[in-house]
Short mmCIF file of C-alpha atoms and ligand atoms in Angstrom, two decimals:
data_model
loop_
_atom_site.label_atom_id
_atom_site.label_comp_id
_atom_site.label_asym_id
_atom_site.label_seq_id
_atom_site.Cartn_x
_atom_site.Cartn_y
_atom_site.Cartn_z
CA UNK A 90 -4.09 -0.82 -29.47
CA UNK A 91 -2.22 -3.17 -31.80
CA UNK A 92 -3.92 -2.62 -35.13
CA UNK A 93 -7.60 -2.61 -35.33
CA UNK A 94 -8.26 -5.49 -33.45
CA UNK A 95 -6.42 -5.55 -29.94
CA UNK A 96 -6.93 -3.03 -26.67
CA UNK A 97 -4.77 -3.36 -23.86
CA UNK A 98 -5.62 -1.56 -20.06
CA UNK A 99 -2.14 -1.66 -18.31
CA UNK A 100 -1.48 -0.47 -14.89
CA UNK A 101 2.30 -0.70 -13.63
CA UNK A 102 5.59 -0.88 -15.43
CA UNK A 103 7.24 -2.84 -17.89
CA UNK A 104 10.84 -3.01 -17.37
CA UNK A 105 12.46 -4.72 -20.29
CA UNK A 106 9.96 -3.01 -22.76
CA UNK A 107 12.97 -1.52 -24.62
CA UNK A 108 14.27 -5.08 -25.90
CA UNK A 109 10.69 -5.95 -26.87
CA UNK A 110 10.20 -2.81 -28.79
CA UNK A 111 13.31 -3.44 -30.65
CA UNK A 112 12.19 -7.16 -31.39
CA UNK A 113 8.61 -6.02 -32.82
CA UNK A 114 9.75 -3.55 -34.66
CA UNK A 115 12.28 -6.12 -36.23
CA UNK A 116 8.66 -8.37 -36.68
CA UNK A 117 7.14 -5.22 -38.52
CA UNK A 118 5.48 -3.11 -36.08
CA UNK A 119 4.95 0.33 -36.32
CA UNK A 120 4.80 2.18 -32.69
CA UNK A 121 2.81 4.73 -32.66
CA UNK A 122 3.74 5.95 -28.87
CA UNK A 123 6.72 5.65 -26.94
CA UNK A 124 4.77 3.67 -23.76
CA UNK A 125 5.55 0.15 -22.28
CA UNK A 126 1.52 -0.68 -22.52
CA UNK A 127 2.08 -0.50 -26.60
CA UNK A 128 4.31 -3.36 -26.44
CA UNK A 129 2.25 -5.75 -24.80
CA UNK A 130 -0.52 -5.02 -27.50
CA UNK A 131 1.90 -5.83 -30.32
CA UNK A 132 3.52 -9.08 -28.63
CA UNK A 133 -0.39 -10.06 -28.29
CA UNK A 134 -1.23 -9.69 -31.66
CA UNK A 135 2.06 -11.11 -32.70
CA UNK A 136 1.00 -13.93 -30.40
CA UNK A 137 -2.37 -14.53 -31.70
CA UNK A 138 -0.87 -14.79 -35.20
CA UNK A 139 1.26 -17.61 -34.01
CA UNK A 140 -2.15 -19.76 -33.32
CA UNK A 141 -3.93 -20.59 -30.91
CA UNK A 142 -6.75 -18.68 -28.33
CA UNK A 143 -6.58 -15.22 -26.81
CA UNK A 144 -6.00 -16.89 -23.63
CA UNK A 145 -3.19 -19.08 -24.75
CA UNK A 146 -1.81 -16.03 -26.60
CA UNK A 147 -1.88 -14.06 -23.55
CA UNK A 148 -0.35 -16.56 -20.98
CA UNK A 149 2.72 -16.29 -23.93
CA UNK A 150 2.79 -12.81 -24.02
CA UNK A 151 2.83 -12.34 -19.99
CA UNK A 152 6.24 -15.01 -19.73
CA UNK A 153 7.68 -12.41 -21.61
CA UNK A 154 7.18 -9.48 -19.70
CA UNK A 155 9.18 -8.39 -16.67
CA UNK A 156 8.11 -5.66 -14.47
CA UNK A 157 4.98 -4.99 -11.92
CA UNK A 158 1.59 -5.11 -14.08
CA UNK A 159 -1.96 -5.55 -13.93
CA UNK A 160 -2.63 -5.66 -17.20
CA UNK A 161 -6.37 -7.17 -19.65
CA UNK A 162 -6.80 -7.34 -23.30
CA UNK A 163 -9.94 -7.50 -25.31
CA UNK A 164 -9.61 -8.76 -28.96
CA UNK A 165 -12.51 -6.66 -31.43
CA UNK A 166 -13.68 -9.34 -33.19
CA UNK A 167 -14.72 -11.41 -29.73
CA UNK A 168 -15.35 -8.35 -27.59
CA UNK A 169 -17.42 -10.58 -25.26
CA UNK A 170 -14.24 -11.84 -23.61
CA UNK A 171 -11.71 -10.42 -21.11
CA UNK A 172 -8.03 -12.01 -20.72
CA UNK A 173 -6.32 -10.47 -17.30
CA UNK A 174 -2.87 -11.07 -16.44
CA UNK A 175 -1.73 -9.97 -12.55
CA UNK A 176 2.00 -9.17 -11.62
CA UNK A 177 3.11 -7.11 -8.55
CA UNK A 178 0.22 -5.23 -9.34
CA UNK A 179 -3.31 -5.33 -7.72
CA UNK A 180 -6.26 -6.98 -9.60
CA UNK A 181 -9.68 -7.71 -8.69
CA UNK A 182 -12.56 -9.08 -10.38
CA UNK A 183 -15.63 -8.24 -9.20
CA UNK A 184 -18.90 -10.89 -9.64
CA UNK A 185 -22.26 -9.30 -10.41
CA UNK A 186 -25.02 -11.18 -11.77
CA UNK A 187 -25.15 -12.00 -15.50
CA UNK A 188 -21.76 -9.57 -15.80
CA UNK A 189 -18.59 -8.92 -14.38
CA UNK A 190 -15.85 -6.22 -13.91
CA UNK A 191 -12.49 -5.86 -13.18
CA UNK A 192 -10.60 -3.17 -11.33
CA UNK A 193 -7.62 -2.42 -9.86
CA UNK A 194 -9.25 -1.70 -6.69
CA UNK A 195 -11.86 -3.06 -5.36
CA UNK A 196 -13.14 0.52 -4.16
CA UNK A 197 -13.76 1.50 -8.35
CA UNK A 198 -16.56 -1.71 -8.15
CA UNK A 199 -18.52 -1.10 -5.11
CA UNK A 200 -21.02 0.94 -6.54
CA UNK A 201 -22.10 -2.36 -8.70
CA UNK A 202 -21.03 -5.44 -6.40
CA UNK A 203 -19.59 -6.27 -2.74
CA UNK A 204 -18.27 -9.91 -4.22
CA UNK A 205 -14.56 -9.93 -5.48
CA UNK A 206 -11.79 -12.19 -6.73
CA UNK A 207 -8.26 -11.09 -5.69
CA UNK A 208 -5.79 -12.12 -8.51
CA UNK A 209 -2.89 -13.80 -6.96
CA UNK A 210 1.00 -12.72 -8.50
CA UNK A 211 1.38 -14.79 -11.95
CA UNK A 212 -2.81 -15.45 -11.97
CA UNK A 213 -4.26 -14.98 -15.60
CA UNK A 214 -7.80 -14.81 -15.70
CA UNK A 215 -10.61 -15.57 -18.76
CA UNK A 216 -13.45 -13.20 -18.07
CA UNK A 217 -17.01 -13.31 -19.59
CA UNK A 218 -20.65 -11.88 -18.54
CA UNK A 219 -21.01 -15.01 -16.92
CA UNK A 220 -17.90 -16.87 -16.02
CA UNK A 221 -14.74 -16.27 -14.46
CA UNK A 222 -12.02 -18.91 -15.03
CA UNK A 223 -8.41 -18.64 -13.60
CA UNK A 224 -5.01 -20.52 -14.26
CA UNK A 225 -2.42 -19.99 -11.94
CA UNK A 226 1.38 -19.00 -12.28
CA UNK A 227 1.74 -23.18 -13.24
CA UNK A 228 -0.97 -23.29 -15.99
CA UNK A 229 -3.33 -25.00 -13.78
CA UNK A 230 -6.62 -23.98 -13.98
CA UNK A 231 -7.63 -22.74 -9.74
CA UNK A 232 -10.62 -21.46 -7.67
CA UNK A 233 -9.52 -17.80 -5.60
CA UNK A 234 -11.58 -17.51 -2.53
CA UNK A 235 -14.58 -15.03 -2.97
CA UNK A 236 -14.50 -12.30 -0.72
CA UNK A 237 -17.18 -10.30 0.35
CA UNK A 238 -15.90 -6.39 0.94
CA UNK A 239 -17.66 -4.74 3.85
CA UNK A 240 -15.86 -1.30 2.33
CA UNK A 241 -18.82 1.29 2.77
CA UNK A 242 -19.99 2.01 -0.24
CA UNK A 243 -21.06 5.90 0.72
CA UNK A 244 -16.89 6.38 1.38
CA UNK A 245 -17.06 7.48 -1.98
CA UNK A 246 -19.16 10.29 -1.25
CA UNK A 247 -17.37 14.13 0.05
CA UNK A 248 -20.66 15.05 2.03
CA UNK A 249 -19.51 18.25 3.19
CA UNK A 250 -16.44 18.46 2.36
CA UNK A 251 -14.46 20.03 -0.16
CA UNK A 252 -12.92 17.39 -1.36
CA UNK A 253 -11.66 13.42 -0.23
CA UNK A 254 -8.13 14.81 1.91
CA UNK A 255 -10.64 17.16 3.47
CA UNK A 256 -13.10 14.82 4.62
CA UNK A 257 -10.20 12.02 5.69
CA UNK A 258 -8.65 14.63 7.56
CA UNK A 259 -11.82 14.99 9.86
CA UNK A 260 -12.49 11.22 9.81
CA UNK A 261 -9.65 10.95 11.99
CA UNK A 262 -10.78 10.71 15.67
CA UNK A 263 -13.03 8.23 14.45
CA UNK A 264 -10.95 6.21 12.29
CA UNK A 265 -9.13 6.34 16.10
CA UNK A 266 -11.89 5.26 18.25
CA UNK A 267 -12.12 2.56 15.59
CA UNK A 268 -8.26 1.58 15.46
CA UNK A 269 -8.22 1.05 19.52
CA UNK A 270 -11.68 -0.67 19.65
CA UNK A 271 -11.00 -3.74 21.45
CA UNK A 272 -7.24 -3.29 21.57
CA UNK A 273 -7.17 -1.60 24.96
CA UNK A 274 -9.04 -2.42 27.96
CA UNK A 275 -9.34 0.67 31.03
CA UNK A 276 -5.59 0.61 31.40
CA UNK A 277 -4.09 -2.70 29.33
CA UNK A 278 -3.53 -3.08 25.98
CA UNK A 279 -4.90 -6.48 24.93
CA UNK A 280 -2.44 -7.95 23.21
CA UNK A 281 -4.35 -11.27 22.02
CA UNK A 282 -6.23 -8.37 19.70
CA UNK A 283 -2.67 -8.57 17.60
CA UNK A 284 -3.43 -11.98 15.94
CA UNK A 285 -3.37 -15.64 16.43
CA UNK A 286 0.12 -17.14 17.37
CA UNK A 287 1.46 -13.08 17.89
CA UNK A 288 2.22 -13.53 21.69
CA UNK A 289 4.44 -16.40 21.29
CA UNK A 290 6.08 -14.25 17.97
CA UNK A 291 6.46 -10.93 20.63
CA UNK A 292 8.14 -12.73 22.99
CA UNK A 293 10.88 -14.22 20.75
CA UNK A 294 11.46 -11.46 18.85
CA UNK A 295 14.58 -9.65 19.14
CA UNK A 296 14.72 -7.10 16.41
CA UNK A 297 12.31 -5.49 14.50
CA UNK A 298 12.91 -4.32 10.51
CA UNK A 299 10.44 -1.84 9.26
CA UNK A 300 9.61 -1.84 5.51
CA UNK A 301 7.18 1.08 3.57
CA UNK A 302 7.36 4.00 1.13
CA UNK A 303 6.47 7.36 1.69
CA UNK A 304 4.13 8.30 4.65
CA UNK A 305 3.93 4.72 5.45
CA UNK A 306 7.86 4.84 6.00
CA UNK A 307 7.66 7.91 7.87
CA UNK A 308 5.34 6.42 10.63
CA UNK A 309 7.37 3.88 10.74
CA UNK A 310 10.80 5.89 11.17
CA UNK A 311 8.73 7.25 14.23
CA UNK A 312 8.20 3.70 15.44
CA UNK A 313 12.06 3.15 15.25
CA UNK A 314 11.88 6.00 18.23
CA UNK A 315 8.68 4.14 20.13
CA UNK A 316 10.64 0.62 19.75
CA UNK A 317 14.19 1.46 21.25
CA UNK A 318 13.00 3.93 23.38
CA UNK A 319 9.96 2.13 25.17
CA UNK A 320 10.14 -1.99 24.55
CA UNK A 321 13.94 -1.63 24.50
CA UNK A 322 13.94 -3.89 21.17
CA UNK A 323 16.43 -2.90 18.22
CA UNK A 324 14.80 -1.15 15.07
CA UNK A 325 15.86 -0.73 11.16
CA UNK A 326 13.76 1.32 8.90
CA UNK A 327 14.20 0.81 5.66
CA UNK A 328 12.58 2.55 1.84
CA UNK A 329 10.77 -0.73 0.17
CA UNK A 330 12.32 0.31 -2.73
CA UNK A 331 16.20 0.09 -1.49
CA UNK A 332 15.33 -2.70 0.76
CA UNK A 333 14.39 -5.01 -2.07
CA UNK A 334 17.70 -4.14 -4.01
CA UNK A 335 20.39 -3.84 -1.68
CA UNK A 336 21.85 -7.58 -0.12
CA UNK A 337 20.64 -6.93 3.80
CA UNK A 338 22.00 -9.46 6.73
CA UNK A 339 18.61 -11.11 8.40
CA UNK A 340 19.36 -10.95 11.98
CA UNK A 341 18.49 -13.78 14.34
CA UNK A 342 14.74 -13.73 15.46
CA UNK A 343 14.05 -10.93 13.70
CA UNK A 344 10.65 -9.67 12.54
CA UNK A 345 9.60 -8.09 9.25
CA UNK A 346 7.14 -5.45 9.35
CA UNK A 347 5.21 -3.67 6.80
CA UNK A 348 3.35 -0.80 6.54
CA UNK A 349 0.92 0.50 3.76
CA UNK A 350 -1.99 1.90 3.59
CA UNK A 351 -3.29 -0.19 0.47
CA UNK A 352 -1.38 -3.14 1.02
CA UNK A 353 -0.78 -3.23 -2.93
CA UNK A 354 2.41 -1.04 -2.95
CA UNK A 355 4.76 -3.54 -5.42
CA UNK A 356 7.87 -2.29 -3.77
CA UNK A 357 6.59 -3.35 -0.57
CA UNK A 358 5.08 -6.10 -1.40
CA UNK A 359 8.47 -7.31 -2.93
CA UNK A 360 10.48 -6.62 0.09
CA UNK A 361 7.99 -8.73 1.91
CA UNK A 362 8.33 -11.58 -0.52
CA UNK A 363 11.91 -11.38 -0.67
CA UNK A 364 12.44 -10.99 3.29
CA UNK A 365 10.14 -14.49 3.48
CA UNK A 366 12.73 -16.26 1.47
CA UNK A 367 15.78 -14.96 3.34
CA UNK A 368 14.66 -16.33 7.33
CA UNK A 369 12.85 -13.34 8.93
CA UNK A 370 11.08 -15.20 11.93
CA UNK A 371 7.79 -13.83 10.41
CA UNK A 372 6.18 -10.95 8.71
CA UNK A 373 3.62 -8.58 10.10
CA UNK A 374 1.98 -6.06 7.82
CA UNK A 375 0.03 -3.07 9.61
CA UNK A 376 -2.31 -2.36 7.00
CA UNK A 377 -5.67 -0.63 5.87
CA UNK A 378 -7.08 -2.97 3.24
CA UNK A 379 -8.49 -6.18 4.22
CA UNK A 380 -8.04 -8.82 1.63
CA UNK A 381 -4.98 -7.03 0.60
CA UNK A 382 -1.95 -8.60 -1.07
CA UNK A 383 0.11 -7.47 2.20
CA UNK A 384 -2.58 -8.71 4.31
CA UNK A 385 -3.16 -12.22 2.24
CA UNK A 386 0.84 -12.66 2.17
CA UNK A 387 2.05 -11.58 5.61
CA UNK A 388 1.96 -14.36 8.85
CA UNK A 389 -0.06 -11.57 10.84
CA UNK A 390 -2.23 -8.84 9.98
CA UNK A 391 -2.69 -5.64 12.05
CA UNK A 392 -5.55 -3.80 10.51
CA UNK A 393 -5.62 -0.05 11.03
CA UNK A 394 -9.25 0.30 10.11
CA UNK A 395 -9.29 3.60 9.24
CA UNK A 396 -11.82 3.17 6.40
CA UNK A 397 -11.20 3.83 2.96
CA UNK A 398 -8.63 6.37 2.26
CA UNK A 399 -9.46 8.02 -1.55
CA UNK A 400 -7.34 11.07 -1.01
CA UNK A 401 -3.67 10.51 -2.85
CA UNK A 402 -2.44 12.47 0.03
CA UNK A 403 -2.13 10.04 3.28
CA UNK A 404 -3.74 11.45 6.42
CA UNK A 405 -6.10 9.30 8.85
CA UNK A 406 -3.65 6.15 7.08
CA UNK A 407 -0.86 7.73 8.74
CA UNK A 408 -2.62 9.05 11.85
CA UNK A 409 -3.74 5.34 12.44
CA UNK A 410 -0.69 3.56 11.65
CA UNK A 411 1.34 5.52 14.63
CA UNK A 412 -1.58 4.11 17.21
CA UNK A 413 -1.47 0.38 15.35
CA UNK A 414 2.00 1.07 15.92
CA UNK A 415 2.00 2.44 19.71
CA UNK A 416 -0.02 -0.64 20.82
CA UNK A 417 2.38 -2.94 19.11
CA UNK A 418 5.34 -1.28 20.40
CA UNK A 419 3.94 -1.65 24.37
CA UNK A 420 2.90 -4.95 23.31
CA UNK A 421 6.59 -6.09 22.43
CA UNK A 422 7.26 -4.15 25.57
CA UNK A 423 4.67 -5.93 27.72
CA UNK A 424 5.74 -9.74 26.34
CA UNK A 425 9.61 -8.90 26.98
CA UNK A 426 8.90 -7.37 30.43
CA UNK A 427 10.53 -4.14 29.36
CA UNK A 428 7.08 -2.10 29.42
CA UNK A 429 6.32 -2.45 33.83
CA UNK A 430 2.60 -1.91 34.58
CA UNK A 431 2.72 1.56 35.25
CA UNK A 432 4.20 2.63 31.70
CA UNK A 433 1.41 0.44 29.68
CA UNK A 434 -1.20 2.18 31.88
CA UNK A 435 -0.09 5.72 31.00
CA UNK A 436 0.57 4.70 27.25
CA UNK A 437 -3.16 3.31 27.26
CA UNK A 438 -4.60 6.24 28.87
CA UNK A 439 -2.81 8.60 26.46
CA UNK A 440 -4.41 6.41 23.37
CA UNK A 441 -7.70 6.88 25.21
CA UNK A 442 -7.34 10.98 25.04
CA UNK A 443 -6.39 10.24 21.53
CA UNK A 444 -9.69 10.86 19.54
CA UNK A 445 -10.86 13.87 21.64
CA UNK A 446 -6.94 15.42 21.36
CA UNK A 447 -7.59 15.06 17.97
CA UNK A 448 -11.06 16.54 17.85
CA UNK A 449 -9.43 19.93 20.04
CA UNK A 450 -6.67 19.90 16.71
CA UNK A 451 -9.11 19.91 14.32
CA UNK A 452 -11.06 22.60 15.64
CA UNK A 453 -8.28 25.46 15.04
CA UNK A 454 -8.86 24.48 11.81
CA UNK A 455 -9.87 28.42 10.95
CA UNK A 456 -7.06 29.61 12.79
CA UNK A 457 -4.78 27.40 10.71
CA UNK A 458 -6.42 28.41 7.20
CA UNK A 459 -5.97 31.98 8.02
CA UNK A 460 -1.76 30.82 9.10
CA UNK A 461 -1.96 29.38 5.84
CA UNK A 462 -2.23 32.68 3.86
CA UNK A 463 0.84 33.76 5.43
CA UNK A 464 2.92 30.74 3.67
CA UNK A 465 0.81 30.59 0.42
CA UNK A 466 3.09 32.73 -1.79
CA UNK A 467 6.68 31.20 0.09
CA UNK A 468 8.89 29.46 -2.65
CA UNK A 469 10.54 27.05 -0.25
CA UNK A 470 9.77 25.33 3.70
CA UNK A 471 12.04 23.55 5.61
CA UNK A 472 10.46 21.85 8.57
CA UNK A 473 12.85 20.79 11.61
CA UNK A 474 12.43 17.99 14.32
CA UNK A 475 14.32 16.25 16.83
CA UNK A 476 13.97 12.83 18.00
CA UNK A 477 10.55 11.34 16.87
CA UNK A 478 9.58 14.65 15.71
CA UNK A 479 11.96 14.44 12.74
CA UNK A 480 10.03 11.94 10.93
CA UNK A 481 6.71 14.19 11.61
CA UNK A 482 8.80 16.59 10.01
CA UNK A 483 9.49 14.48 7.24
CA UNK A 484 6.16 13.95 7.11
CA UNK A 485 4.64 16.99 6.88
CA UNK A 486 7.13 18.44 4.17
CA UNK A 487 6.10 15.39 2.15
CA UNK A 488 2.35 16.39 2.70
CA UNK A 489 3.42 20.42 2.32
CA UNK A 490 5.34 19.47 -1.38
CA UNK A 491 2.86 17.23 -2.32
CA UNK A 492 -0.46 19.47 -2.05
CA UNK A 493 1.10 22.85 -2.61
CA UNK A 494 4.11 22.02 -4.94
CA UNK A 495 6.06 24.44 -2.73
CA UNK A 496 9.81 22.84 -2.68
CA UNK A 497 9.92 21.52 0.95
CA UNK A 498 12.64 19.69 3.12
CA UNK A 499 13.20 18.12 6.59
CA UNK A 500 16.38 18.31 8.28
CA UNK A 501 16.83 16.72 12.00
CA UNK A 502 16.86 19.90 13.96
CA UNK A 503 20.67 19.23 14.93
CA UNK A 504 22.16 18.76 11.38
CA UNK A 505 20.87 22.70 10.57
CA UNK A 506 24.80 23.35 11.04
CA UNK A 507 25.90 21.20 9.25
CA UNK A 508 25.23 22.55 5.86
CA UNK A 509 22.07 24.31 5.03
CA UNK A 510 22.54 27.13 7.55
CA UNK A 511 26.21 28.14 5.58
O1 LIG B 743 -0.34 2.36 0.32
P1 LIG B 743 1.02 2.63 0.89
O2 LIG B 743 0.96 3.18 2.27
O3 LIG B 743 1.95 1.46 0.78
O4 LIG B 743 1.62 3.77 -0.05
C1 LIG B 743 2.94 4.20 0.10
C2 LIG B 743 3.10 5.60 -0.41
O5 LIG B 743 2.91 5.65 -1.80
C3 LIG B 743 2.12 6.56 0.25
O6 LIG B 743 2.27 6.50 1.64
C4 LIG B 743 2.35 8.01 -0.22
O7 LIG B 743 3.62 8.45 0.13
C5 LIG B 743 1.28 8.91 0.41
N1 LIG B 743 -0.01 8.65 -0.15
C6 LIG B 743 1.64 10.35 0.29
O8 LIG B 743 0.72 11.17 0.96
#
């Protein structure tokens, strides 16, 4: 709150919040906590006092913010209004009849409406029961595509289970059966399935750069593996977050690919921005939200239709992202002749096993709760893999640290010696 009058909601991160502290306090204000969210509140009201609307005092306040927001403000004394400002951060607005909502996922609304507005970067938005209008980055007043979700609604319901990571964890061989429907044929994979323009793209391409965070950088540090090893095409894996800081070299016909589960993660979404201005040949996102900022922005979308994923903790993303990825890898293969018939049948019939491998997996899972007690009390793990099996080891410390807080670390099996066993 600034004063009495005006509430701020502010998802992401204001980075030069410390300069406009400094300068409201100078103007007067008293802060009253040490967050980034109070000082849009204050340069609001500060705003306001200058003249004009809410609207026009917002669309001042937002030039003056950098950082990764999604960020509305409701002034008291016209409480029938909603100003939203969206920055690296995802926004929706979602349309019911004689009201409207906003969200930073679409998931939070579909309990009251299926119709949403995706916020595009520098979009501010004037929100009432009954209208919706949005100016774009220029100050021109624009239309954003309505999008009907086809998210199921009941996703947000455990059944069974004890809770979301549970349930997602058993969703898997069908999130599978749904990631390879229509993909694969008896023993092809169909590579038209990959998106319009995408064979031409395969053929040319000559190196591949991988860009996620966390799990979604892990599957793809196992693609790096799938890549060189089986379509013979040169890999780079790369953290969003050092990608987008670091000056990279853009090698000839080379192709950008993200991964993310939500397709809203700013540092990805960055690097993807940033690797369109610097001459990637294109940029393919392998992602699990349709209508995504990922998916909106990138020249190809591979969707790993896995369903909604509530659980913080990535399971049937990740699971789905190594097939997306296997198919795409024998699909490179396949268009550069490096993958021979015999190789994409035995990759293809491997995928098919897939769901029901996965279904034999999940049924020790008694046996593996009982394993568990064993480990419950431990202080520290240190998981250990070779080849592609390093990322799934860097994978499953990240899952074993971030469930259990137990300190946990991956090592490639061959560097033990060289340091953590002395
Ligand atoms: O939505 P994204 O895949 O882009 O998210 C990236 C990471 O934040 C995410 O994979 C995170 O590491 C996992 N949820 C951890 O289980």
């Amino acid at each position: 709150m600034s004063g009495e009058n005006i509430a701020i909601v502010h998802n992401g991160i204001i980075e030069n919040h410390e300069p406009l502290r400094e300068l409201l306090k100078s103007r007067g204000y008293v802060f009253t906590s040490q967050t980034d969210t109070e000082v849009i509140a204050h340069l609001v009201d500060w705003e306001l006092a200058q003249g004009g609307s809410l609207l026009e005092a917002f669309q001042r306040t937002v030039k003056q913010l950098h950082g990764a927001y999604g960020t509305v403000v409701m002034d008291r004394r016209d409480p029938e209004r909603l100003i939203a400002a969206r920055s690296g951060s995802p926004l929706v607005i979602g349309l019911g009849i004689g009201e409207n909502f906003l969200a930073s996922d679409q998931l939070a609304l579909l309990n009251v409406t299926r119709r949403f507005l995706f916020l595009e970067e520098g979009d501010v938005a004037e929100i009432t029961r009954r209208a919706v209008n949005i100016i774009d980055i220029d100050g021109q007043p624009v239309e954003r595509q309505v999008h009907e979700s086809s998210a199921e609604h009941d996703a947000a319901d455990k059944g069974q289970y004890r809770h979301y990571m549970q349930k997602e964890i058993f969703e898997q061989p069908s999130a599978l059966i749904n990631t390879l429907e229509g993909r694969i044929d008896a023993d092809s994979i169909v590579v038209e399935s990959i998106g319009h323009g995408a064979t031409d793209i395969l053929k040319q391409v000559e190196h591949i750069q991988i860009v996620a965070c966390g799990t979604s950088y892990n599957a793809g540090m196992v693609a790096r593996y799938w890549f060189e090893g089986i379509a013979g095409v040169s890999c780079d894996v790369e953290i969003a977050s050092e990608f987008r800081y670091r000056n990279f070299v853009t090698r000839p016909n080379s192709l950008l690919i993200t991964l993310s589960q939500s397709g809203e993660t700013a540092d990805t979404l960055a690097a993807l921005r940033l690797a369109k201005e610097r001459g990637f040949m294109a940029a393919m996102t392998i992602c699990n939200v349709a209508g995504s900022s990922l998916v909106r922005e990138s020249d190809l979308a591979f969707m790993t239709r896995a369903g909604t994923e509530i659980g913080v903790a990535s399971t049937k993303a990740f699971t789905t992202q190594l097939a997306s990825l296997l198919m795409l890898v024998t699909a490179v293969g396949k268009q550069k002749g490096t993958v021979d018939k015999a190789k994409e049948k035995s990759i293809v019939k491997a995928l098919h096993r897939l769901p029901v491998v996965m279904d034999q997996a999940l049924a020790f899972d008694r046996e593996i709760e009982a394993l568990a007690e064993d480990f419950a009390d431990k202080h520290h793990a240190l998981f250990l893999g070779r080849g592609e099996f390093y990322p799934i080891a860097m994978e499953a410390s990240l899952k074993l640290k971030e469930i259990s807080y137990i300190h946990a670390e991956a090592y490639a099996a061959g560097e033990l010696k060289h340091g953590p066993l002395a």
